[in-house]
Amino acid sequence: MNAPKESKVLAQTAVLERVFGLQRAAFARERFPSLAVRKSRVERVLEIVTKHEKALCAAVAQDFGHRSHHETRLAELFFVAGEARTTLNHLRQWMGTRRVPTPLHLLPASSRILRQPLGLIGIISPWNYPVQLALAPAIGALAAGNRVMLKPSELTPATSALLENLISRLFDEDEFAVVLGDAAVGHAFAMQRWDHLFFTGSTTVGRLIALAAADNLVPVTLELGGKSPAIFDA
């Protein structure tokens, strides 16, 4: 690794560790965010894909060389907006306590399920749907009361930079933040002591992510790429 690149990676890793510390402290202060706070965070994600539609479509097209704005709207922006609106409509119910049957030998006790936030959630998103696969997991994590950090793909630099800009304008760093960087930064990201780590990408990289997370016994969700069979005729 040459000196300028190494210096850049060190600076990006320092940002990662600083924001991670901020989020850990913030979650310790507010372990159970209210319904209003959670809705506000989801609404701000919704604002990203509704108020900045043209900019996001242009950024994706720039990264791909060309991609139809219609595809970006349909497969990415509308998908995220739908996820956000569904979450907003059902969040009060999802946060509610649910009574469940109590075994006979434990009577007269009562039993209930109380859903609680995990803490800090890391999201590593891929290049192929750089908006949808970054923001859709974030909606669920924020709605559940967690703090979120996102590491978007370095293969879509325009989209990743735009997401970083929009998220930093709408969220405090200790709520939802973006860390930019290459594979070395991604490895450092995966090595943090997350309460849960979410990765979408290839099986090969997924193995590396799981190994990095294993050092800290971090639970990992791996959404790994598969094959899409197709037939081409004349």
XYZ file of N, CA and C in Angstrom, residues 53-73 76-77 127-128 130-131 155-160 162:
102
model
N -34.718 12.501 -5.198
C -34.866 11.455 -6.211
C -33.966 11.698 -7.429
N -33.993 12.899 -7.979
C -33.222 13.194 -9.186
C -31.727 13.055 -8.937
N -31.263 13.559 -7.803
C -29.831 13.483 -7.491
C -29.378 12.035 -7.320
N -30.199 11.229 -6.675
C -29.842 9.819 -6.482
C -29.816 9.076 -7.816
N -30.812 9.314 -8.667
C -30.840 8.668 -9.986
C -29.606 9.055 -10.796
N -29.232 10.324 -10.744
C -28.067 10.796 -11.494
C -26.782 10.177 -10.964
N -26.662 10.054 -9.648
C -25.458 9.474 -9.054
C -25.306 8.005 -9.427
N -26.405 7.265 -9.371
C -26.354 5.846 -9.749
C -25.975 5.702 -11.220
N -26.585 6.517 -12.078
C -26.263 6.469 -13.502
C -24.796 6.809 -13.748
N -24.254 7.750 -13.005
C -22.835 8.100 -13.134
C -21.941 6.928 -12.757
N -22.291 6.236 -11.675
C -21.478 5.098 -11.233
C -21.550 3.931 -12.210
N -22.695 3.727 -12.837
C -22.881 2.593 -13.729
C -22.448 2.889 -15.163
N -22.103 4.154 -15.440
C -21.858 4.528 -16.825
C -23.163 4.914 -17.465
N -24.168 4.108 -17.266
C -25.555 4.451 -17.595
C -26.462 3.454 -16.913
N -27.492 3.949 -16.278
C -28.596 3.098 -15.836
C -29.858 3.930 -15.890
N -30.895 3.334 -16.426
C -32.162 4.031 -16.575
C -32.647 4.588 -15.242
N -33.036 5.859 -15.237
C -33.600 6.451 -14.034
C -34.883 5.738 -13.618
N -35.590 5.169 -14.597
C -36.819 4.429 -14.278
C -36.486 3.199 -13.429
N -35.395 2.506 -13.769
C -35.013 1.327 -12.985
C -34.618 1.727 -11.572
N -33.859 2.811 -11.443
C -33.449 3.257 -10.111
C -34.656 3.641 -9.270
N -35.595 4.353 -9.883
C -36.807 4.721 -9.139
C -37.595 3.484 -8.702
N -35.176 0.776 -6.534
C -34.466 1.281 -5.365
C -35.289 2.277 -4.557
N -35.622 3.422 -5.163
C -36.240 4.501 -4.400
C -37.653 4.152 -3.956
N -22.621 -2.864 -4.432
C -22.678 -1.890 -5.521
C -23.910 -2.017 -6.399
N -24.533 -3.203 -6.466
C -25.513 -3.428 -7.534
C -26.826 -2.657 -7.349
N -27.189 0.227 -4.909
C -26.449 0.938 -3.852
C -27.300 1.803 -2.933
N -28.527 2.121 -3.326
C -29.411 2.890 -2.457
C -30.308 1.942 -1.658
N -17.233 0.794 -4.928
C -17.389 0.645 -6.379
C -18.460 1.582 -6.946
N -19.207 2.228 -6.081
C -20.193 3.237 -6.510
C -19.874 4.554 -5.787
N -18.763 5.190 -6.133
C -18.293 6.346 -5.353
C -19.246 7.535 -5.357
N -19.904 7.808 -6.494
C -20.806 8.960 -6.547
C -22.015 8.750 -5.645
N -22.599 7.547 -5.716
C -23.772 7.253 -4.878
C -23.397 7.207 -3.411
N -22.270 6.596 -3.094
C -21.838 6.508 -1.699
C -21.576 7.883 -1.117
N -22.900 10.708 -2.131
C -24.176 11.412 -1.999
C -24.935 10.925 -0.766
